[in-house]
PDB file of C-alpha atoms in Angstrom:
ATOM      1  CA  MET A   1       0.000   0.000   0.000  1.00  0.00           C
ATOM      2  CA  THR A   2       1.424   3.365  -1.042  1.00  0.00           C
ATOM      3  CA  THR A   3       0.553   5.946   1.599  1.00  0.00           C
ATOM      4  CA  PHE A   4       0.107   9.713   1.523  1.00  0.00           C
ATOM      5  CA  ALA A   5       3.505   9.897   3.237  1.00  0.00           C
ATOM      6  CA  ASP A   6       5.218   7.783   0.577  1.00  0.00           C
ATOM      7  CA  LYS A   7       3.950  10.026  -2.208  1.00  0.00           C
ATOM      8  CA  ALA A   8       4.738  13.279  -0.386  1.00  0.00           C
ATOM      9  CA  ILE A   9       8.279  12.249   0.526  1.00  0.00           C
ATOM     10  CA  ALA A  10       9.037  11.173  -3.045  1.00  0.00           C
ATOM     11  CA  TYR A  11       7.626  14.431  -4.386  1.00  0.00           C
ATOM     12  CA  TYR A  12       9.656  16.714  -2.139  1.00  0.00           C
ATOM     13  CA  ASP A  13      12.793  14.644  -2.752  1.00  0.00           C
ATOM     14  CA  SER A  14      12.402  15.318  -6.475  1.00  0.00           C
ATOM     15  CA  LEU A  15      11.711  19.070  -6.364  1.00  0.00           C
ATOM     16  CA  ALA A  16      13.944  21.205  -8.554  1.00  0.00           C
ATOM     17  CA  ALA A  17      14.119  24.996  -8.614  1.00  0.00           C
ATOM     18  CA  PRO A  18      12.785  26.713 -11.749  1.00  0.00           C
ATOM     19  CA  THR A  19      15.297  28.317 -14.059  1.00  0.00           C
ATOM     20  CA  ASN A  20      13.012  30.778 -15.846  1.00  0.00           C
ATOM     21  CA  LEU A  21      12.490  33.384 -13.117  1.00  0.00           C
ATOM     22  CA  PRO A  22      12.925  37.113 -13.829  1.00  0.00           C
ATOM     23  CA  PRO A  23      16.197  38.804 -12.814  1.00  0.00           C
ATOM     24  CA  ASP A  24      16.695  39.410  -9.071  1.00  0.00           C
ATOM     25  CA  THR A  25      14.011  36.840  -8.196  1.00  0.00           C
ATOM     26  CA  GLY A  26      15.503  33.929  -6.299  1.00  0.00           C
ATOM     27  CA  VAL A  27      14.216  30.586  -5.129  1.00  0.00           C
ATOM     28  CA  MET A  28      15.086  28.539  -2.051  1.00  0.00           C
ATOM     29  CA  ASN A  29      15.098  24.757  -2.375  1.00  0.00           C
ATOM     30  CA  PRO A  30      15.876  23.215   1.021  1.00  0.00           C
ATOM     31  CA  TYR A  31      14.846  19.727  -0.055  1.00  0.00           C
ATOM     32  CA  GLN A  32      18.306  18.776  -1.286  1.00  0.00           C
ATOM     33  CA  GLN A  33      19.805  19.274   2.169  1.00  0.00           C
ATOM     34  CA  PRO A  34      20.303  16.031   4.134  1.00  0.00           C
ATOM     35  CA  GLU A  35      18.821  17.386   7.382  1.00  0.00           C
ATOM     36  CA  VAL A  36      15.721  18.683   5.584  1.00  0.00           C
ATOM     37  CA  LYS A  37      15.310  15.359   3.762  1.00  0.00           C
ATOM     38  CA  ALA A  38      15.369  13.636   7.148  1.00  0.00           C
ATOM     39  CA  ILE A  39      12.842  16.123   8.600  1.00  0.00           C
ATOM     40  CA  VAL A  40      10.467  15.703   5.665  1.00  0.00           C
ATOM     41  CA  SER A  41      10.666  11.919   5.947  1.00  0.00           C
ATOM     42  CA  GLU A  42      10.041  11.954   9.703  1.00  0.00           C
ATOM     43  CA  PHE A  43       7.226  14.500   9.497  1.00  0.00           C
ATOM     44  CA  TYR A  44       5.219  12.712   6.818  1.00  0.00           C
ATOM     45  CA  THR A  45       5.905   9.272   8.257  1.00  0.00           C
ATOM     46  CA  SER A  46       4.663  10.508  11.651  1.00  0.00           C
ATOM     47  CA  PHE A  47       1.470  12.181  10.473  1.00  0.00           C
ATOM     48  CA  PHE A  48       0.546  10.832   7.026  1.00  0.00           C
ATOM     49  CA  SER A  49       1.305   7.090   6.986  1.00  0.00           C
ATOM     50  CA  ASP A  50      -2.169   6.160   5.738  1.00  0.00           C
ATOM     51  CA  THR A  51      -4.399   6.641   2.710  1.00  0.00           C
ATOM     52  CA  THR A  52      -6.971   8.968   4.292  1.00  0.00           C
ATOM     53  CA  PRO A  53      -7.859  11.906   1.993  1.00  0.00           C
ATOM     54  CA  ARG A  54      -6.987  15.294   3.493  1.00  0.00           C
ATOM     55  CA  VAL A  55      -8.606  18.679   3.037  1.00  0.00           C
ATOM     56  CA  PHE A  56      -6.002  20.871   1.346  1.00  0.00           C
ATOM     57  CA  ILE A  57      -5.142  24.217   2.942  1.00  0.00           C
ATOM     58  CA  LEU A  58      -3.300  26.248   0.315  1.00  0.00           C
ATOM     59  CA  GLY A  59      -1.085  29.246   0.919  1.00  0.00           C
ATOM     60  CA  ILE A  60       0.797  31.373  -1.608  1.00  0.00           C
ATOM     61  CA  ASN A  61       4.381  30.115  -1.572  1.00  0.00           C
ATOM     62  CA  PRO A  62       6.558  29.323   1.451  1.00  0.00           C
ATOM     63  CA  GLY A  63       8.280  32.003   3.466  1.00  0.00           C
ATOM     64  CA  ARG A  64      12.054  31.976   3.670  1.00  0.00           C
ATOM     65  CA  PHE A  65      11.907  31.466   7.458  1.00  0.00           C
ATOM     66  CA  GLY A  66       9.291  28.695   7.470  1.00  0.00           C
ATOM     67  CA  ALA A  67       9.225  25.951   4.843  1.00  0.00           C
ATOM     68  CA  GLY A  68      12.134  27.725   3.173  1.00  0.00           C
ATOM     69  CA  VAL A  69      14.181  26.403   6.106  1.00  0.00           C
ATOM     70  CA  THR A  70      12.420  23.232   7.330  1.00  0.00           C
ATOM     71  CA  GLY A  71      10.712  21.994   4.165  1.00  0.00           C
ATOM     72  CA  ILE A  72       7.410  21.773   6.089  1.00  0.00           C
ATOM     73  CA  SER A  73       4.691  24.279   5.193  1.00  0.00           C
ATOM     74  CA  PHE A  74       4.152  27.087   7.714  1.00  0.00           C
ATOM     75  CA  THR A  75       6.566  25.410  10.118  1.00  0.00           C
ATOM     76  CA  THR A  76       9.657  26.927  11.755  1.00  0.00           C
ATOM     77  CA  PRO A  77      12.375  24.788  13.367  1.00  0.00           C
ATOM     78  CA  GLN A  78      11.111  25.647  16.851  1.00  0.00           C
ATOM     79  CA  ASN A  79       7.490  24.805  16.035  1.00  0.00           C
ATOM     80  CA  LEU A  80       8.646  21.557  14.476  1.00  0.00           C
ATOM     81  CA  ARG A  81      10.143  20.664  17.855  1.00  0.00           C
ATOM     82  CA  ARG A  82       7.431  22.076  20.108  1.00  0.00           C
ATOM     83  CA  TYR A  83       4.276  20.978  18.319  1.00  0.00           C
ATOM     84  CA  CYS A  84       5.345  18.116  16.049  1.00  0.00           C
ATOM     85  CA  GLY A  85       7.865  16.407  18.316  1.00  0.00           C
ATOM     86  CA  ILE A  86      10.555  16.450  15.626  1.00  0.00           C
ATOM     87  CA  ASP A  87      13.953  17.370  16.983  1.00  0.00           C
ATOM     88  CA  ASN A  88      16.308  19.263  14.694  1.00  0.00           C
ATOM     89  CA  ASP A  89      19.463  21.334  14.775  1.00  0.00           C
ATOM     90  CA  LEU A  90      18.200  24.088  12.491  1.00  0.00           C
ATOM     91  CA  ARG A  91      18.469  27.653  13.722  1.00  0.00           C
ATOM     92  CA  ASP A  92      15.231  29.080  15.137  1.00  0.00           C
ATOM     93  CA  THR A  93      13.627  31.569  12.766  1.00  0.00           C
ATOM     94  CA  PRO A  94      11.009  34.345  13.064  1.00  0.00           C
ATOM     95  CA  GLU A  95       7.904  33.556  11.035  1.00  0.00           C
ATOM     96  CA  LEU A  96       4.573  35.215  11.844  1.00  0.00           C
ATOM     97  CA  SER A  97       2.525  32.810   9.755  1.00  0.00           C
ATOM     98  CA  SER A  98       3.925  29.802  11.597  1.00  0.00           C
ATOM     99  CA  ARG A  99       3.095  31.362  14.966  1.00  0.00           C
ATOM    100  CA  PHE A 100      -0.556  31.702  14.053  1.00  0.00           C
ATOM    101  CA  ILE A 101      -0.874  28.378  12.233  1.00  0.00           C
ATOM    102  CA  TYR A 102       0.414  26.441  15.216  1.00  0.00           C
ATOM    103  CA  GLN A 103      -2.050  28.179  17.494  1.00  0.00           C
ATOM    104  CA  VAL A 104      -4.668  26.834  15.091  1.00  0.00           C
ATOM    105  CA  VAL A 105      -3.075  23.372  15.195  1.00  0.00           C
ATOM    106  CA  ASP A 106      -3.037  23.450  18.990  1.00  0.00           C
ATOM    107  CA  ALA A 107      -6.645  24.644  19.220  1.00  0.00           C
ATOM    108  CA  PHE A 108      -7.736  21.901  16.821  1.00  0.00           C
ATOM    109  CA  GLY A 109      -6.384  19.266  19.198  1.00  0.00           C
ATOM    110  CA  GLY A 110      -2.702  19.103  18.341  1.00  0.00           C
ATOM    111  CA  ALA A 111      -0.608  17.992  15.415  1.00  0.00           C
ATOM    112  CA  LYS A 112      -1.910  14.410  15.259  1.00  0.00           C
ATOM    113  CA  ALA A 113      -5.539  15.537  15.156  1.00  0.00           C
ATOM    114  CA  PHE A 114      -4.878  18.391  12.746  1.00  0.00           C
ATOM    115  CA  TYR A 115      -2.731  16.546  10.230  1.00  0.00           C
ATOM    116  CA  SER A 116      -5.064  13.544  10.228  1.00  0.00           C
ATOM    117  CA  ARG A 117      -7.594  15.837   8.536  1.00  0.00           C
ATOM    118  CA  PHE A 118      -5.576  18.521   6.720  1.00  0.00           C
ATOM    119  CA  PHE A 119      -2.604  18.964   4.416  1.00  0.00           C
ATOM    120  CA  LEU A 120      -0.887  22.352   4.604  1.00  0.00           C
ATOM    121  CA  THR A 121       0.695  23.335   1.315  1.00  0.00           C
ATOM    122  CA  SER A 122       1.078  26.231  -1.141  1.00  0.00           C
ATOM    123  CA  LEU A 123       0.277  26.951  -4.753  1.00  0.00           C
ATOM    124  CA  PHE A 124       4.011  27.098  -5.471  1.00  0.00           C
ATOM    125  CA  PRO A 125       6.108  24.780  -3.280  1.00  0.00           C
ATOM    126  CA  LEU A 126       9.370  26.726  -2.926  1.00  0.00           C
ATOM    127  CA  ALA A 127      10.188  29.984  -1.142  1.00  0.00           C
ATOM    128  CA  LEU A 128      10.799  32.990  -3.382  1.00  0.00           C
ATOM    129  CA  THR A 129      13.003  35.992  -2.660  1.00  0.00           C
ATOM    130  CA  LYS A 130      13.559  39.363  -4.281  1.00  0.00           C
ATOM    131  CA  THR A 131      16.823  41.266  -4.082  1.00  0.00           C
ATOM    132  CA  MET A 132      16.483  45.028  -4.369  1.00  0.00           C
ATOM    133  CA  PRO A 133      19.357  47.477  -4.869  1.00  0.00           C
ATOM    134  CA  GLY A 134      21.014  48.267  -1.553  1.00  0.00           C
ATOM    135  CA  SER A 135      19.295  45.485   0.414  1.00  0.00           C
ATOM    136  CA  GLY A 136      19.443  41.750   0.885  1.00  0.00           C
ATOM    137  CA  PRO A 137      16.850  39.205  -0.243  1.00  0.00           C
ATOM    138  CA  LYS A 138      13.289  39.683   0.973  1.00  0.00           C
ATOM    139  CA  ASN A 139      10.256  37.400   0.983  1.00  0.00           C
ATOM    140  CA  TYR A 140       8.433  37.486  -2.343  1.00  0.00           C
ATOM    141  CA  ASN A 141       5.100  36.153  -3.573  1.00  0.00           C
ATOM    142  CA  PHE A 142       4.557  34.525  -6.942  1.00  0.00           C
ATOM    143  CA  TYR A 143       1.868  37.102  -7.733  1.00  0.00           C
ATOM    144  CA  ASP A 144       3.949  40.181  -6.855  1.00  0.00           C
ATOM    145  CA  ASP A 145       4.763  40.795 -10.501  1.00  0.00           C
ATOM    146  CA  ARG A 146       3.157  39.540 -13.675  1.00  0.00           C
ATOM    147  CA  ALA A 147       6.337  38.090 -15.183  1.00  0.00           C
ATOM    148  CA  THR A 148       6.915  35.873 -12.142  1.00  0.00           C
ATOM    149  CA  THR A 149       3.288  34.753 -12.118  1.00  0.00           C
ATOM    150  CA  GLU A 150       3.389  33.806 -15.776  1.00  0.00           C
ATOM    151  CA  ALA A 151       6.758  32.085 -15.458  1.00  0.00           C
ATOM    152  CA  LEU A 152       5.548  29.951 -12.551  1.00  0.00           C
ATOM    153  CA  TRP A 153       1.960  29.265 -13.632  1.00  0.00           C
ATOM    154  CA  PRO A 154       2.761  25.895 -15.299  1.00  0.00           C
ATOM    155  CA  SER A 155       4.678  24.858 -12.165  1.00  0.00           C
ATOM    156  CA  ILE A 156       1.803  25.989  -9.946  1.00  0.00           C
ATOM    157  CA  THR A 157      -0.609  23.906 -11.996  1.00  0.00           C
ATOM    158  CA  ASP A 158       1.670  20.871 -11.811  1.00  0.00           C
ATOM    159  CA  THR A 159       2.239  21.358  -8.068  1.00  0.00           C
ATOM    160  CA  VAL A 160      -1.440  21.219  -7.200  1.00  0.00           C
ATOM    161  CA  ARG A 161      -2.248  18.447  -9.686  1.00  0.00           C
ATOM    162  CA  THR A 162       0.590  16.255  -8.399  1.00  0.00           C
ATOM    163  CA  GLN A 163      -0.140  16.886  -4.736  1.00  0.00           C
ATOM    164  CA  LEU A 164      -3.801  16.002  -5.179  1.00  0.00           C
ATOM    165  CA  GLU A 165      -2.593  12.496  -5.951  1.00  0.00           C
ATOM    166  CA  PHE A 166      -1.160  12.210  -2.426  1.00  0.00           C
ATOM    167  CA  GLY A 167      -4.742  11.799  -1.207  1.00  0.00           C
ATOM    168  CA  SER A 168      -7.127  14.733  -1.387  1.00  0.00           C
ATOM    169  CA  ASN A 169     -10.680  15.510  -0.408  1.00  0.00           C
ATOM    170  CA  ARG A 170     -11.664  17.393  -3.546  1.00  0.00           C
ATOM    171  CA  ARG A 171     -15.048  18.374  -2.151  1.00  0.00           C
ATOM    172  CA  ILE A 172     -13.532  21.487  -0.600  1.00  0.00           C
ATOM    173  CA  ALA A 173     -10.247  23.392  -0.316  1.00  0.00           C
ATOM    174  CA  VAL A 174      -9.220  26.145   2.070  1.00  0.00           C
ATOM    175  CA  CYS A 175      -7.416  29.144   0.591  1.00  0.00           C
ATOM    176  CA  LEU A 176      -5.190  31.295   2.809  1.00  0.00           C
ATOM    177  CA  GLY A 177      -5.174  34.926   1.707  1.00  0.00           C
ATOM    178  CA  ARG A 178      -7.696  37.094  -0.127  1.00  0.00           C
ATOM    179  CA  LYS A 179      -5.359  37.928  -2.994  1.00  0.00           C
ATOM    180  CA  ASN A 180      -4.250  34.315  -3.189  1.00  0.00           C
ATOM    181  CA  GLU A 181      -7.923  33.437  -3.684  1.00  0.00           C
ATOM    182  CA  THR A 182      -7.925  35.218  -7.061  1.00  0.00           C
ATOM    183  CA  TYR A 183      -5.220  32.894  -8.341  1.00  0.00           C
ATOM    184  CA  LEU A 184      -6.548  29.702  -6.788  1.00  0.00           C
ATOM    185  CA  ARG A 185      -9.977  30.374  -8.284  1.00  0.00           C
ATOM    186  CA  ARG A 186      -8.397  31.056 -11.667  1.00  0.00           C
ATOM    187  CA  LEU A 187      -6.511  27.774 -11.420  1.00  0.00           C
ATOM    188  CA  ASN A 188      -9.631  25.935 -10.317  1.00  0.00           C
ATOM    189  CA  ASP A 189     -11.653  27.397 -13.178  1.00  0.00           C
ATOM    190  CA  GLN A 190      -9.000  26.095 -15.573  1.00  0.00           C
ATOM    191  CA  GLN A 191      -8.472  22.675 -14.008  1.00  0.00           C
ATOM    192  CA  GLY A 192     -11.551  21.810 -11.922  1.00  0.00           C
ATOM    193  CA  PHE A 193      -9.453  20.579  -8.997  1.00  0.00           C
ATOM    194  CA  PHE A 194     -11.966  21.317  -6.204  1.00  0.00           C
ATOM    195  CA  GLU A 195     -15.746  21.453  -5.952  1.00  0.00           C
ATOM    196  CA  ARG A 196     -15.673  24.408  -3.571  1.00  0.00           C
ATOM    197  CA  ILE A 197     -13.132  26.876  -2.173  1.00  0.00           C
ATOM    198  CA  VAL A 198     -13.431  28.715   1.135  1.00  0.00           C
ATOM    199  CA  THR A 199     -11.060  31.546   1.979  1.00  0.00           C
ATOM    200  CA  LEU A 200      -9.544  32.711   5.255  1.00  0.00           C
ATOM    201  CA  ASP A 201      -7.406  35.755   5.888  1.00  0.00           C
ATOM    202  CA  HIS A 202      -3.706  34.964   5.632  1.00  0.00           C
ATOM    203  CA  PRO A 203      -1.922  34.322   8.955  1.00  0.00           C
ATOM    204  CA  ARG A 204       0.733  36.934   8.202  1.00  0.00           C
ATOM    205  CA  TYR A 205      -1.950  39.571   7.562  1.00  0.00           C
ATOM    206  CA  ILE A 206      -3.676  38.672  10.831  1.00  0.00           C
ATOM    207  CA  LEU A 207      -0.567  38.971  12.994  1.00  0.00           C
ATOM    208  CA  GLN A 208       0.887  41.949  11.158  1.00  0.00           C
ATOM    209  CA  TYR A 209      -2.230  44.104  10.921  1.00  0.00           C
ATOM    210  CA  LYS A 210      -4.986  42.586  13.084  1.00  0.00           C
ATOM    211  CA  SER A 211      -3.134  41.159  16.077  1.00  0.00           C
ATOM    212  CA  LYS A 212      -5.593  42.605  18.611  1.00  0.00           C
ATOM    213  CA  ALA A 213      -8.379  40.644  16.950  1.00  0.00           C
ATOM    214  CA  MET A 214      -6.377  37.400  16.842  1.00  0.00           C
ATOM    215  CA  PRO A 215      -8.710  35.453  19.181  1.00  0.00           C
ATOM    216  CA  ALA A 216     -11.621  36.153  16.843  1.00  0.00           C
ATOM    217  CA  TYR A 217      -9.586  35.101  13.814  1.00  0.00           C
ATOM    218  CA  LEU A 218      -8.509  31.942  15.599  1.00  0.00           C
ATOM    219  CA  GLU A 219     -12.121  31.102  16.391  1.00  0.00           C
ATOM    220  CA  SER A 220     -13.070  31.741  12.748  1.00  0.00           C
ATOM    221  CA  TYR A 221     -10.323  29.400  11.563  1.00  0.00           C
ATOM    222  CA  ILE A 222     -11.363  26.602  13.901  1.00  0.00           C
ATOM    223  CA  THR A 223     -15.050  26.957  13.009  1.00  0.00           C
ATOM    224  CA  THR A 224     -14.278  26.892   9.291  1.00  0.00           C
ATOM    225  CA  LEU A 225     -11.951  23.893   9.568  1.00  0.00           C
ATOM    226  CA  HIS A 226     -14.514  21.888  11.519  1.00  0.00           C
ATOM    227  CA  GLU A 227     -17.138  22.722   8.896  1.00  0.00           C
ATOM    228  CA  CYS A 228     -14.766  21.499   6.168  1.00  0.00           C
ATOM    229  CA  THR A 229     -14.531  18.064   7.756  1.00  0.00           C
ATOM    230  CA  GLU A 230     -18.224  17.527   8.490  1.00  0.00           C
TER     231      GLU A 230
END
Protein backbone atom coordinates (compact mmCIF):
# COMPACT_ATOMS: atom_id res chain seq x y z
CA MET A 1 0.00 0.00 0.00
CA THR A 2 1.42 3.36 -1.04
CA THR A 3 0.55 5.95 1.60
CA PHE A 4 0.11 9.71 1.52
CA ALA A 5 3.50 9.90 3.24
CA ASP A 6 5.22 7.78 0.58
CA LYS A 7 3.95 10.03 -2.21
CA ALA A 8 4.74 13.28 -0.39
CA ILE A 9 8.28 12.25 0.53
CA ALA A 10 9.04 11.17 -3.04
CA TYR A 11 7.63 14.43 -4.39
CA TYR A 12 9.66 16.71 -2.14
CA ASP A 13 12.79 14.64 -2.75
CA SER A 14 12.40 15.32 -6.47
CA LEU A 15 11.71 19.07 -6.36
CA ALA A 16 13.94 21.21 -8.55
CA ALA A 17 14.12 25.00 -8.61
CA PRO A 18 12.78 26.71 -11.75
CA THR A 19 15.30 28.32 -14.06
CA ASN A 20 13.01 30.78 -15.85
CA LEU A 21 12.49 33.38 -13.12
CA PRO A 22 12.92 37.11 -13.83
CA PRO A 23 16.20 38.80 -12.81
CA ASP A 24 16.70 39.41 -9.07
CA THR A 25 14.01 36.84 -8.20
CA GLY A 26 15.50 33.93 -6.30
CA VAL A 27 14.22 30.59 -5.13
CA MET A 28 15.09 28.54 -2.05
CA ASN A 29 15.10 24.76 -2.37
CA PRO A 30 15.88 23.22 1.02
CA TYR A 31 14.85 19.73 -0.05
CA GLN A 32 18.31 18.78 -1.29
CA GLN A 33 19.81 19.27 2.17
CA PRO A 34 20.30 16.03 4.13
CA GLU A 35 18.82 17.39 7.38
CA VAL A 36 15.72 18.68 5.58
CA LYS A 37 15.31 15.36 3.76
CA ALA A 38 15.37 13.64 7.15
CA ILE A 39 12.84 16.12 8.60
CA VAL A 40 10.47 15.70 5.66
CA SER A 41 10.67 11.92 5.95
CA GLU A 42 10.04 11.95 9.70
CA PHE A 43 7.23 14.50 9.50
CA TYR A 44 5.22 12.71 6.82
CA THR A 45 5.91 9.27 8.26
CA SER A 46 4.66 10.51 11.65
CA PHE A 47 1.47 12.18 10.47
CA PHE A 48 0.55 10.83 7.03
CA SER A 49 1.30 7.09 6.99
CA ASP A 50 -2.17 6.16 5.74
CA THR A 51 -4.40 6.64 2.71
CA THR A 52 -6.97 8.97 4.29
CA PRO A 53 -7.86 11.91 1.99
CA ARG A 54 -6.99 15.29 3.49
CA VAL A 55 -8.61 18.68 3.04
CA PHE A 56 -6.00 20.87 1.35
CA ILE A 57 -5.14 24.22 2.94
CA LEU A 58 -3.30 26.25 0.31
CA GLY A 59 -1.08 29.25 0.92
CA ILE A 60 0.80 31.37 -1.61
CA ASN A 61 4.38 30.11 -1.57
CA PRO A 62 6.56 29.32 1.45
CA GLY A 63 8.28 32.00 3.47
CA ARG A 64 12.05 31.98 3.67
CA PHE A 65 11.91 31.47 7.46
CA GLY A 66 9.29 28.69 7.47
CA ALA A 67 9.23 25.95 4.84
CA GLY A 68 12.13 27.73 3.17
CA VAL A 69 14.18 26.40 6.11
CA THR A 70 12.42 23.23 7.33
CA GLY A 71 10.71 21.99 4.16
CA ILE A 72 7.41 21.77 6.09
CA SER A 73 4.69 24.28 5.19
CA PHE A 74 4.15 27.09 7.71
CA THR A 75 6.57 25.41 10.12
CA THR A 76 9.66 26.93 11.76
CA PRO A 77 12.37 24.79 13.37
CA GLN A 78 11.11 25.65 16.85
CA ASN A 79 7.49 24.81 16.04
CA LEU A 80 8.65 21.56 14.48
CA ARG A 81 10.14 20.66 17.86
CA ARG A 82 7.43 22.08 20.11
CA TYR A 83 4.28 20.98 18.32
CA CYS A 84 5.35 18.12 16.05
CA GLY A 85 7.87 16.41 18.32
CA ILE A 86 10.56 16.45 15.63
CA ASP A 87 13.95 17.37 16.98
CA ASN A 88 16.31 19.26 14.69
CA ASP A 89 19.46 21.33 14.77
CA LEU A 90 18.20 24.09 12.49
CA ARG A 91 18.47 27.65 13.72
CA ASP A 92 15.23 29.08 15.14
CA THR A 93 13.63 31.57 12.77
CA PRO A 94 11.01 34.34 13.06
CA GLU A 95 7.90 33.56 11.03
CA LEU A 96 4.57 35.22 11.84
CA SER A 97 2.52 32.81 9.76
CA SER A 98 3.92 29.80 11.60
CA ARG A 99 3.10 31.36 14.97
CA PHE A 100 -0.56 31.70 14.05
CA ILE A 101 -0.87 28.38 12.23
CA TYR A 102 0.41 26.44 15.22
CA GLN A 103 -2.05 28.18 17.49
CA VAL A 104 -4.67 26.83 15.09
CA VAL A 105 -3.07 23.37 15.19
CA ASP A 106 -3.04 23.45 18.99
CA ALA A 107 -6.64 24.64 19.22
CA PHE A 108 -7.74 21.90 16.82
CA GLY A 109 -6.38 19.27 19.20
CA GLY A 110 -2.70 19.10 18.34
CA ALA A 111 -0.61 17.99 15.41
CA LYS A 112 -1.91 14.41 15.26
CA ALA A 113 -5.54 15.54 15.16
CA PHE A 114 -4.88 18.39 12.75
CA TYR A 115 -2.73 16.55 10.23
CA SER A 116 -5.06 13.54 10.23
CA ARG A 117 -7.59 15.84 8.54
CA PHE A 118 -5.58 18.52 6.72
CA PHE A 119 -2.60 18.96 4.42
CA LEU A 120 -0.89 22.35 4.60
CA THR A 121 0.70 23.34 1.31
CA SER A 122 1.08 26.23 -1.14
CA LEU A 123 0.28 26.95 -4.75
CA PHE A 124 4.01 27.10 -5.47
CA PRO A 125 6.11 24.78 -3.28
CA LEU A 126 9.37 26.73 -2.93
CA ALA A 127 10.19 29.98 -1.14
CA LEU A 128 10.80 32.99 -3.38
CA THR A 129 13.00 35.99 -2.66
CA LYS A 130 13.56 39.36 -4.28
CA THR A 131 16.82 41.27 -4.08
CA MET A 132 16.48 45.03 -4.37
CA PRO A 133 19.36 47.48 -4.87
CA GLY A 134 21.01 48.27 -1.55
CA SER A 135 19.29 45.48 0.41
CA GLY A 136 19.44 41.75 0.88
CA PRO A 137 16.85 39.21 -0.24
CA LYS A 138 13.29 39.68 0.97
CA ASN A 139 10.26 37.40 0.98
CA TYR A 140 8.43 37.49 -2.34
CA ASN A 141 5.10 36.15 -3.57
CA PHE A 142 4.56 34.52 -6.94
CA TYR A 143 1.87 37.10 -7.73
CA ASP A 144 3.95 40.18 -6.86
CA ASP A 145 4.76 40.80 -10.50
CA ARG A 146 3.16 39.54 -13.67
CA ALA A 147 6.34 38.09 -15.18
CA THR A 148 6.91 35.87 -12.14
CA THR A 149 3.29 34.75 -12.12
CA GLU A 150 3.39 33.81 -15.78
CA ALA A 151 6.76 32.08 -15.46
CA LEU A 152 5.55 29.95 -12.55
CA TRP A 153 1.96 29.27 -13.63
CA PRO A 154 2.76 25.89 -15.30
CA SER A 155 4.68 24.86 -12.17
CA ILE A 156 1.80 25.99 -9.95
CA THR A 157 -0.61 23.91 -12.00
CA ASP A 158 1.67 20.87 -11.81
CA THR A 159 2.24 21.36 -8.07
CA VAL A 160 -1.44 21.22 -7.20
CA ARG A 161 -2.25 18.45 -9.69
CA THR A 162 0.59 16.26 -8.40
CA GLN A 163 -0.14 16.89 -4.74
CA LEU A 164 -3.80 16.00 -5.18
CA GLU A 165 -2.59 12.50 -5.95
CA PHE A 166 -1.16 12.21 -2.43
CA GLY A 167 -4.74 11.80 -1.21
CA SER A 168 -7.13 14.73 -1.39
CA ASN A 169 -10.68 15.51 -0.41
CA ARG A 170 -11.66 17.39 -3.55
CA ARG A 171 -15.05 18.37 -2.15
CA ILE A 172 -13.53 21.49 -0.60
CA ALA A 173 -10.25 23.39 -0.32
CA VAL A 174 -9.22 26.15 2.07
CA CYS A 175 -7.42 29.14 0.59
CA LEU A 176 -5.19 31.29 2.81
CA GLY A 177 -5.17 34.93 1.71
CA ARG A 178 -7.70 37.09 -0.13
CA LYS A 179 -5.36 37.93 -2.99
CA ASN A 180 -4.25 34.32 -3.19
CA GLU A 181 -7.92 33.44 -3.68
CA THR A 182 -7.93 35.22 -7.06
CA TYR A 183 -5.22 32.89 -8.34
CA LEU A 184 -6.55 29.70 -6.79
CA ARG A 185 -9.98 30.37 -8.28
CA ARG A 186 -8.40 31.06 -11.67
CA LEU A 187 -6.51 27.77 -11.42
CA ASN A 188 -9.63 25.93 -10.32
CA ASP A 189 -11.65 27.40 -13.18
CA GLN A 190 -9.00 26.10 -15.57
CA GLN A 191 -8.47 22.68 -14.01
CA GLY A 192 -11.55 21.81 -11.92
CA PHE A 193 -9.45 20.58 -9.00
CA PHE A 194 -11.97 21.32 -6.20
CA GLU A 195 -15.75 21.45 -5.95
CA ARG A 196 -15.67 24.41 -3.57
CA ILE A 197 -13.13 26.88 -2.17
CA VAL A 198 -13.43 28.71 1.13
CA THR A 199 -11.06 31.55 1.98
CA LEU A 200 -9.54 32.71 5.25
CA ASP A 201 -7.41 35.75 5.89
CA HIS A 202 -3.71 34.96 5.63
CA PRO A 203 -1.92 34.32 8.95
CA ARG A 204 0.73 36.93 8.20
CA TYR A 205 -1.95 39.57 7.56
CA ILE A 206 -3.68 38.67 10.83
CA LEU A 207 -0.57 38.97 12.99
CA GLN A 208 0.89 41.95 11.16
CA TYR A 209 -2.23 44.10 10.92
CA LYS A 210 -4.99 42.59 13.08
CA SER A 211 -3.13 41.16 16.08
CA LYS A 212 -5.59 42.61 18.61
CA ALA A 213 -8.38 40.64 16.95
CA MET A 214 -6.38 37.40 16.84
CA PRO A 215 -8.71 35.45 19.18
CA ALA A 216 -11.62 36.15 16.84
CA TYR A 217 -9.59 35.10 13.81
CA LEU A 218 -8.51 31.94 15.60
CA GLU A 219 -12.12 31.10 16.39
CA SER A 220 -13.07 31.74 12.75
CA TYR A 221 -10.32 29.40 11.56
CA ILE A 222 -11.36 26.60 13.90
CA THR A 223 -15.05 26.96 13.01
CA THR A 224 -14.28 26.89 9.29
CA LEU A 225 -11.95 23.89 9.57
CA HIS A 226 -14.51 21.89 11.52
CA GLU A 227 -17.14 22.72 8.90
CA CYS A 228 -14.77 21.50 6.17
CA THR A 229 -14.53 18.06 7.76
CA GLU A 230 -18.22 17.53 8.49
